[in-house]
Coordinates of C-alpha atoms and ligand atoms in Angstrom, one line a residue:
M1 CA 0.3 0.0 -0.6
N2 CA 1.7 3.4 -0.5
K3 CA 1.6 7.0 1.0
I4 CA -1.6 8.1 -1.1
E5 CA -3.6 4.9 0.2
N6 CA -2.5 4.9 3.3
L7 CA -4.5 8.2 4.2
L8 CA -6.9 7.1 2.5
N9 CA -9.9 5.8 4.7
I10 CA -9.1 2.6 6.5
D11 CA -11.3 -0.5 8.2
V12 CA -10.4 1.5 11.7
S13 CA -11.3 -2.2 13.7
S14 CA -8.7 -3.8 11.8
V15 CA -5.8 -2.0 12.4
D16 CA -3.3 -1.3 15.0
P17 CA -4.5 1.2 17.2
S18 CA -0.8 3.1 16.8
V19 CA -1.0 2.7 12.8
E20 CA -4.8 4.6 12.9
A21 CA -3.4 6.8 15.1
D22 CA 0.2 7.8 12.7
R23 CA -2.5 7.9 9.8
T24 CA -5.1 10.3 11.2
L25 CA -2.1 12.7 12.7
T26 CA 0.2 12.7 9.9
V27 CA -3.4 13.9 7.8
C28 CA -3.7 16.7 10.3
N29 CA -0.2 17.4 10.3
A30 CA -0.5 18.1 6.5
C31 CA -3.7 20.0 7.0
R32 CA -3.4 22.0 10.6
Y33 CA -6.8 23.7 10.4
C34 CA -7.5 22.6 14.2
E35 CA -3.9 24.1 15.1
G36 CA -5.5 26.2 17.2
Y37 CA -7.9 23.9 19.0
C38 CA -6.2 22.2 21.7
P39 CA -2.0 21.3 22.5
V40 CA -2.3 18.1 20.2
F41 CA -2.0 19.8 16.8
K42 CA 0.3 22.2 18.4
A43 CA 2.8 19.5 19.3
I44 CA 2.4 18.1 16.0
T45 CA 3.9 20.3 14.4
Y46 CA 7.3 19.7 16.1
R47 CA 7.1 16.0 14.4
R48 CA 7.3 14.8 10.7
V49 CA 7.2 11.9 11.9
F50 CA 5.4 9.9 14.7
D51 CA 6.7 7.0 16.7
N52 CA 5.1 4.7 19.1
P53 CA 6.0 7.7 22.4
D54 CA 4.8 10.3 20.2
L55 CA 1.5 8.4 19.7
D56 CA 1.2 7.9 23.0
Y57 CA 2.4 11.6 24.5
L58 CA -0.4 13.0 21.7
A59 CA -3.2 10.8 22.8
N60 CA -2.9 11.2 26.1
L61 CA -2.7 15.6 25.2
C62 CA -6.2 14.5 23.9
H63 CA -9.2 14.9 26.4
Q64 CA -11.0 14.0 23.8
C65 CA -13.6 17.2 23.6
G66 CA -14.7 16.1 20.1
A67 CA -13.9 19.7 18.9
C68 CA -11.7 18.9 15.7
Y69 CA -14.2 16.3 14.8
Q70 CA -16.8 18.6 14.5
A71 CA -15.0 20.9 12.4
C72 CA -13.3 18.2 10.3
Q73 CA -13.9 18.5 6.4
Y74 CA -12.4 15.4 6.3
A75 CA -14.5 13.1 9.2
P76 CA -16.9 10.2 7.8
P77 CA -18.4 10.3 5.5
H78 CA -14.7 11.8 3.8
E79 CA -13.3 8.8 2.4
F80 CA -10.6 9.8 4.5
G81 CA -12.6 9.1 7.7
I82 CA -10.4 11.4 9.6
D83 CA -11.4 10.9 13.5
V84 CA -8.8 12.6 16.2
P85 CA -10.4 12.4 19.3
K86 CA -11.8 8.0 18.5
A87 CA -8.2 6.9 16.8
L88 CA -6.5 8.9 20.1
S89 CA -9.2 7.0 22.6
L90 CA -8.5 3.7 21.2
L91 CA -4.3 4.7 21.1
R92 CA -5.0 5.6 25.3
A93 CA -7.1 2.2 25.8
E94 CA -3.9 0.3 24.6
N95 CA -1.4 2.3 26.2
Y96 CA -2.4 2.0 30.0
A97 CA -1.9 -1.7 29.7
R98 CA 1.9 -1.1 27.9
Y99 CA 2.9 1.3 30.7
A100 CA 1.2 -0.3 33.6
W101 CA 3.4 -2.2 36.4
P102 CA 3.3 -4.6 36.3
Q103 CA 2.5 -5.5 32.5
R104 CA 0.9 -8.4 32.8
A105 CA -1.9 -7.0 35.4
G106 CA -2.3 -4.4 33.3
K107 CA -3.4 -6.7 30.5
L108 CA -5.6 -8.5 32.7
F109 CA -6.9 -5.6 33.6
Q110 CA -7.6 -4.4 30.5
N111 CA -10.0 -7.5 29.5
N112 CA -12.1 -7.5 32.1
P113 CA -11.6 -4.6 34.1
T114 CA -15.7 -4.3 35.3
W115 CA -15.2 -8.3 36.9
L116 CA -11.9 -7.6 37.8
S117 CA -12.3 -4.3 40.0
L118 CA -15.9 -5.8 42.0
I119 CA -14.4 -9.7 42.2
T120 CA -11.1 -7.9 43.9
G121 CA -13.0 -5.1 45.9
L122 CA -15.5 -7.6 47.1
C123 CA -12.7 -10.5 47.9
L124 CA -10.7 -8.0 50.1
A125 CA -13.6 -6.8 52.4
L126 CA -14.5 -10.6 52.4
L127 CA -10.6 -11.4 54.1
M128 CA -10.4 -8.0 56.0
Y129 CA -14.3 -8.9 57.6
L130 CA -12.5 -13.0 58.1
S131 CA -9.1 -11.8 59.9
N132 CA -11.8 -9.8 62.1
A133 CA -13.3 -12.6 64.0
S134 CA -13.0 -11.7 67.6
V135 CA -15.7 -9.2 66.7
S136 CA -19.4 -9.8 66.8
I137 CA -22.0 -8.0 64.9
D138 CA -24.4 -7.9 67.1
E139 CA -22.0 -6.0 70.2
T140 CA -22.9 -2.3 68.6
T141 CA -24.0 -2.0 65.4
D142 CA -26.2 0.5 66.5
S143 CA -23.9 2.8 67.9
G144 CA -22.7 3.7 64.4
N145 CA -19.3 2.9 65.3
F146 CA -17.7 1.2 62.0
Y147 CA -14.9 -0.4 64.2
S148 CA -17.3 -2.4 65.7
I149 CA -17.4 -4.6 62.8
I150 CA -13.6 -4.3 61.6
S151 CA -11.2 -3.0 64.4
H152 CA -9.4 0.3 63.7
S153 CA -5.5 -1.4 63.3
V154 CA -7.5 -4.2 60.4
M155 CA -9.0 -1.2 59.3
V156 CA -5.5 0.2 59.0
A157 CA -3.6 -2.7 57.7
F158 CA -5.3 -3.5 54.8
A159 CA -6.2 0.3 53.8
G160 CA -2.1 1.1 54.0
L161 CA -1.7 -2.4 51.8
T162 CA -4.1 -1.6 49.3
F163 CA -2.8 2.2 48.7
A164 CA 1.0 1.2 49.0
C165 CA 0.1 -1.3 46.1
A166 CA -1.6 1.4 44.0
S167 CA 0.9 3.9 45.1
I168 CA 3.9 1.9 43.7
A169 CA 2.5 0.6 40.7
L170 CA 1.6 3.9 39.6
V171 CA 4.9 5.3 39.6
L172 CA 6.6 3.0 38.4
G173 CA 4.1 3.4 35.4
M174 CA 4.4 7.1 35.6
R175 CA 8.0 6.6 35.4
R176 CA 7.7 4.5 32.5
Y177 CA 6.0 6.5 30.3
W178 CA 8.0 9.5 31.5
Q179 CA 11.3 7.6 30.4
A180 CA 9.1 6.6 27.0
I181 CA 7.7 10.3 25.9
T182 CA 11.4 11.7 26.7
D183 CA 13.7 9.5 25.5
K184 CA 14.3 11.7 22.2
A185 CA 13.2 15.0 23.4
T186 CA 15.4 17.7 25.1
P187 CA 13.3 20.3 26.2
S188 CA 14.3 22.6 28.7
F189 CA 11.8 22.2 31.8
S190 CA 11.5 25.1 33.7
L191 CA 8.6 26.2 37.1
A192 CA 7.2 28.2 34.2
A193 CA 6.3 25.4 32.4
L194 CA 5.5 23.0 35.5
N195 CA 2.9 25.7 36.5
K196 CA 1.1 25.8 33.5
A197 CA 0.8 22.2 32.9
V198 CA -0.9 22.2 36.9
R199 CA -3.4 24.9 35.8
A200 CA -4.4 23.5 32.8
G201 CA -4.4 19.8 33.9
L202 CA -6.9 21.3 36.8
N203 CA -8.8 23.6 35.5
L204 CA -9.7 21.6 31.8
T205 CA -8.5 24.9 30.3
H206 CA -8.2 24.0 27.2
L207 CA -12.2 21.9 27.3
S208 CA -13.2 24.6 28.8
K209 CA -11.9 27.5 26.2
H210 CA -13.4 25.5 23.7
N211 CA -16.8 25.1 24.6
Q212 CA -17.6 27.2 22.3
V213 CA -16.8 24.3 20.1
G214 CA -18.2 21.3 22.1
C215 CA -17.7 18.0 24.0
P216 CA -18.3 14.5 22.2
G217 CA -21.7 15.0 22.4
D218 CA -24.7 14.5 18.9
S219 CA -25.7 18.5 19.1
E220 CA -23.2 20.6 16.5
G221 CA -23.6 23.0 19.0
P222 CA -21.4 23.5 22.7
S223 CA -22.3 21.6 25.5
P224 CA -20.5 22.2 28.9
W225 CA -21.3 19.4 31.1
K226 CA -18.3 17.2 30.2
R227 CA -16.4 19.7 31.8
Y228 CA -18.5 20.1 34.6
S229 CA -19.8 16.6 35.5
H230 CA -15.2 15.5 35.0
Q231 CA -14.6 18.9 37.8
L232 CA -17.4 17.3 40.2
T233 CA -15.7 14.0 39.9
L234 CA -12.2 15.3 40.4
W235 CA -13.3 17.8 43.6
G236 CA -15.4 15.8 44.6
F237 CA -13.0 12.7 45.1
L238 CA -10.4 14.8 46.7
L239 CA -12.7 16.2 49.0
C240 CA -13.3 12.9 50.2
F241 CA -9.7 12.2 50.1
V242 CA -9.5 15.0 52.4
S243 CA -11.7 13.7 54.8
T244 CA -10.4 10.7 55.5
C245 CA -6.4 12.6 56.0
T246 CA -8.5 14.6 58.5
A247 CA -9.9 11.7 60.0
T248 CA -6.8 10.2 60.6
A249 CA -4.8 13.3 61.6
Y250 CA -8.0 13.3 64.2
H251 CA -7.8 10.1 65.7
Y252 CA -3.7 10.1 65.8
L253 CA -3.4 14.1 66.7
L254 CA -6.2 14.3 68.6
G255 CA -6.8 11.5 69.7
I256 CA -10.8 11.7 68.9
T257 CA -11.8 8.4 68.1
A258 CA -14.8 7.6 65.6
P259 CA -17.7 8.0 65.5
Y260 CA -17.9 11.6 64.4
P261 CA -21.0 13.8 64.9
Y262 CA -22.9 15.0 61.6
Q263 CA -21.4 18.2 61.9
S264 CA -17.7 17.4 62.1
I265 CA -15.4 18.7 60.0
P266 CA -14.4 14.9 59.1
V267 CA -18.1 14.1 58.0
L268 CA -19.0 17.6 56.8
I269 CA -16.1 17.3 54.0
G270 CA -16.8 13.2 53.3
T271 CA -20.8 14.6 52.6
L272 CA -19.8 17.5 50.5
G273 CA -16.9 15.0 48.6
G274 CA -19.2 12.5 48.5
L275 CA -22.4 14.6 46.7
M276 CA -20.3 15.9 44.7
L277 CA -18.7 12.9 43.6
L278 CA -22.1 11.2 43.1
S279 CA -23.3 14.0 40.8
G280 CA -20.1 14.0 38.6
T281 CA -20.0 10.5 38.0
S282 CA -23.6 10.3 37.4
G283 CA -23.5 13.1 34.8
F284 CA -20.6 11.0 33.4
I285 CA -23.1 7.9 32.7
Y286 CA -26.1 9.5 31.3
L287 CA -23.6 11.5 28.9
K288 CA -22.0 8.2 27.7
F289 CA -25.2 6.9 27.7
N290 CA -26.7 9.6 25.8
Q291 CA -24.9 10.7 23.4
R292 CA -24.5 8.3 20.2
R293 CA -20.7 9.8 19.8
A294 CA -19.5 9.4 23.2
M295 CA -20.6 5.5 23.0
Q296 CA -18.7 5.3 19.9
M297 CA -15.0 6.2 21.5
G298 CA -14.0 3.2 21.8
Q299 CA -13.5 3.4 25.6
L300 CA -16.7 2.8 26.8
Q301 CA -15.6 -0.7 28.9
L302 CA -13.0 1.4 31.2
D303 CA -14.4 4.9 31.1
L304 CA -17.8 3.3 32.3
T305 CA -15.6 1.0 34.8
L306 CA -14.2 3.8 36.7
T307 CA -17.4 5.8 36.7
T308 CA -19.5 3.3 37.6
S309 CA -16.9 2.3 40.8
L310 CA -16.6 6.0 42.0
W311 CA -20.5 6.0 41.2
L312 CA -20.9 2.7 43.6
I313 CA -18.4 4.2 46.0
A314 CA -20.0 7.8 46.8
L315 CA -23.0 6.2 47.0
S316 CA -22.6 3.5 49.5
G317 CA -20.0 5.9 51.6
L318 CA -23.5 8.3 51.8
L319 CA -25.6 5.6 52.7
L320 CA -23.4 4.2 55.1
L321 CA -22.9 7.5 56.7
V322 CA -27.3 8.0 56.9
L323 CA -27.7 5.0 57.8
R324 CA -25.1 4.1 60.1
E325 CA -27.0 3.4 63.5
T326 CA -29.2 0.8 62.1
N327 CA -28.7 -2.9 61.0
A328 CA -28.0 -2.2 57.9
M329 CA -24.5 -0.7 58.8
P330 CA -22.4 -4.0 59.2
A331 CA -23.1 -5.1 55.6
L332 CA -23.2 -1.6 54.0
L333 CA -19.5 -1.0 55.7
L334 CA -18.2 -4.1 54.2
V335 CA -20.1 -3.1 50.7
H336 CA -18.5 0.5 50.9
L337 CA -14.8 -0.7 51.6
G338 CA -15.0 -3.1 49.0
F339 CA -15.6 -1.0 46.6
V340 CA -13.6 1.5 47.5
F341 CA -10.5 -1.1 48.0
G342 CA -11.1 -2.6 44.7
F343 CA -11.1 0.6 43.0
F344 CA -7.9 1.1 44.5
I345 CA -6.2 -1.6 44.3
T346 CA -6.9 -1.8 40.0
M347 CA -6.6 2.0 39.6
P348 CA -2.9 1.7 38.1
Y349 CA -4.6 0.4 35.6
S350 CA -8.1 2.0 35.1
K351 CA -9.0 5.0 33.1
M352 CA -8.3 7.0 36.3
V353 CA -4.2 7.0 34.4
H354 CA -5.5 9.0 32.1
G355 CA -4.8 12.3 34.2
L356 CA -1.3 11.2 35.3
F357 CA -0.2 10.7 32.2
R358 CA -2.0 13.6 30.7
M359 CA -0.1 16.2 33.3
L360 CA 2.6 14.3 32.5
S361 CA 2.3 15.2 28.6
L362 CA 1.7 18.2 29.4
I363 CA 4.4 19.3 31.4
L364 CA 6.3 17.9 28.3
F365 CA 4.0 20.1 26.1
Y366 CA 4.6 23.4 27.6
A367 CA 8.3 22.1 27.9
E368 CA 8.5 22.2 24.3
T369 CA 6.9 25.1 23.7
E370 CA 8.7 27.2 26.4
D371 CA 10.5 29.4 23.6
A372 CA 7.6 29.8 21.2
V373 CA 5.6 33.5 21.5
G374 CA 2.7 33.7 23.8
D375 CA 0.6 30.8 23.9
P376 CA 0.0 28.9 21.1
A377 CA -2.0 26.4 22.1
G378 CA -4.3 29.0 23.5
S379 CA -4.7 27.4 26.5
E380 CA -4.5 30.6 28.6
Ligands
LIG1 S1 -8.9 17.1 12.8 FE1 -9.4 17.5 10.1 S2 -9.5 19.7 9.7 FE2 -8.3 19.0 11.9 S3 -6.5 18.7 11.3 FE3 -7.0 16.9 11.4 S4 -7.9 16.7 9.3 FE4 -7.9 19.0 9.6
LIG2 S1 -8.5 17.7 22.7 FE1 -10.6 17.7 21.0 S2 -9.6 19.5 19.7 FE2 -8.0 18.1 21.1 S3 -7.7 16.3 19.2 FE3 -8.8 15.8 21.4 S4 -10.6 15.7 20.5 FE4 -9.2 16.8 18.9

C-alpha cells in the first residue's frame, strides 16, 4: 500500500491503534486547520513522523472534547475518515496497559475491567472481615461505630497495604511513561512550564476554552456538561480523600476516635465530597449512554468501569453515613470498603491513569513550547 492509499480511510476496527493514530495525525499535520484547538495540534507541528512514544504522548494530550471532529472536513463519510478523538482514544486504552506495572496486571485488567475491580474489592472486604474474627456484629451495630465490625488496626492494615500497592504501581507506571515520551526530546524544563501544566490540567483549561465548539455530543452546539461532570468528580474525589486524612489526624493527633458527629469537620467534608462525586459520575454515566457519539469512542468499558466504581463508592459511602445507626450498617460497611479497596488496587490499570499521563504530557508540552511566542495552543 503506498503513502496516498495509506491516507485514505481504512477499516479502523481491523488495524493497530498506533497505525490508525499515525495515519490520522499525518493527515492533520498536512491540513493544520485545527491548529488552535488544543495542544495536540501544536505538538504535531514539532514532528514530521510519529513513533510509538510520540503517539502515546499525543494521545494523552487529548481530552476527547470532540471539537476537531466536529470541525473536520475529512471526517466520515469523507473517504479519509478522519476521527482524531476516536483514534487517540483507542490508542490511550492500549497504552494504559503498555506502561502499567506490572504489565501483565494491566493487560488482565484491560480484558475484564469491571469484573476484576468488583471481585477484587469484594474479596478484600471479605478477607478483612474474616481476619477480624474476634468482633461480633451483634455487639454495637446501633452505635454507628464502624470499629465494632472491623477493628481499627485491621482496617488500617488493609487500607495501608492497598494504598501502598496502588501508589508503587502508579509511580512505576508513570516513570515508564515519562521515560518513553522524553526519550528523544530534550526540552528545557522550568517552573513556569510546570506551573502552566498543573493549572491547565486541574482547570481543564483547554476543555473550557473550546466549549464554544463542544464536547463529543450528538449536536453541533457547545456543551459544558462534560467539563462540569469532570470537575465535580475530580474535586469530589479529592474532598473525600481530604476527609479521610482529616479523620486520621483526629484519631492519631487529637486522640478523638470515630464515630464522628454529623457536624464534625471530617463528616462535613466527606459529605460534600460524596455528593459532588455522586453528581459528577452520574453526569458522566448519563452522557455516555445518551450520546451516540460518546458510545462510539472505543473506551466505553474502561470509562464505565471507572465512573461506575466511583459512583458506587459515593453512593455506598453516603448510605453508610445516613444508615450508620441501623442494622444495615455492617453489610453497608463491608460493601463500601470493598468498592473502595477494589478501586484503589485496580487504579494503576484503569482510566484514572489518563489524569496522571495527561499531566506528564502537559509538562512536556509546555517545556517544548516554552520558547514559542505567547501560548500558541491557546491555553490561557
Ligand atoms: S481534524 Fe480534520 S480539519 Fe482538523 S487538522 Fe485534522 S484533518 Fe484538518
Ligand atoms: S482535545 Fe479535543 S480538539 Fe484536541 S485532539 Fe482531542 S478531541 Fe480534538
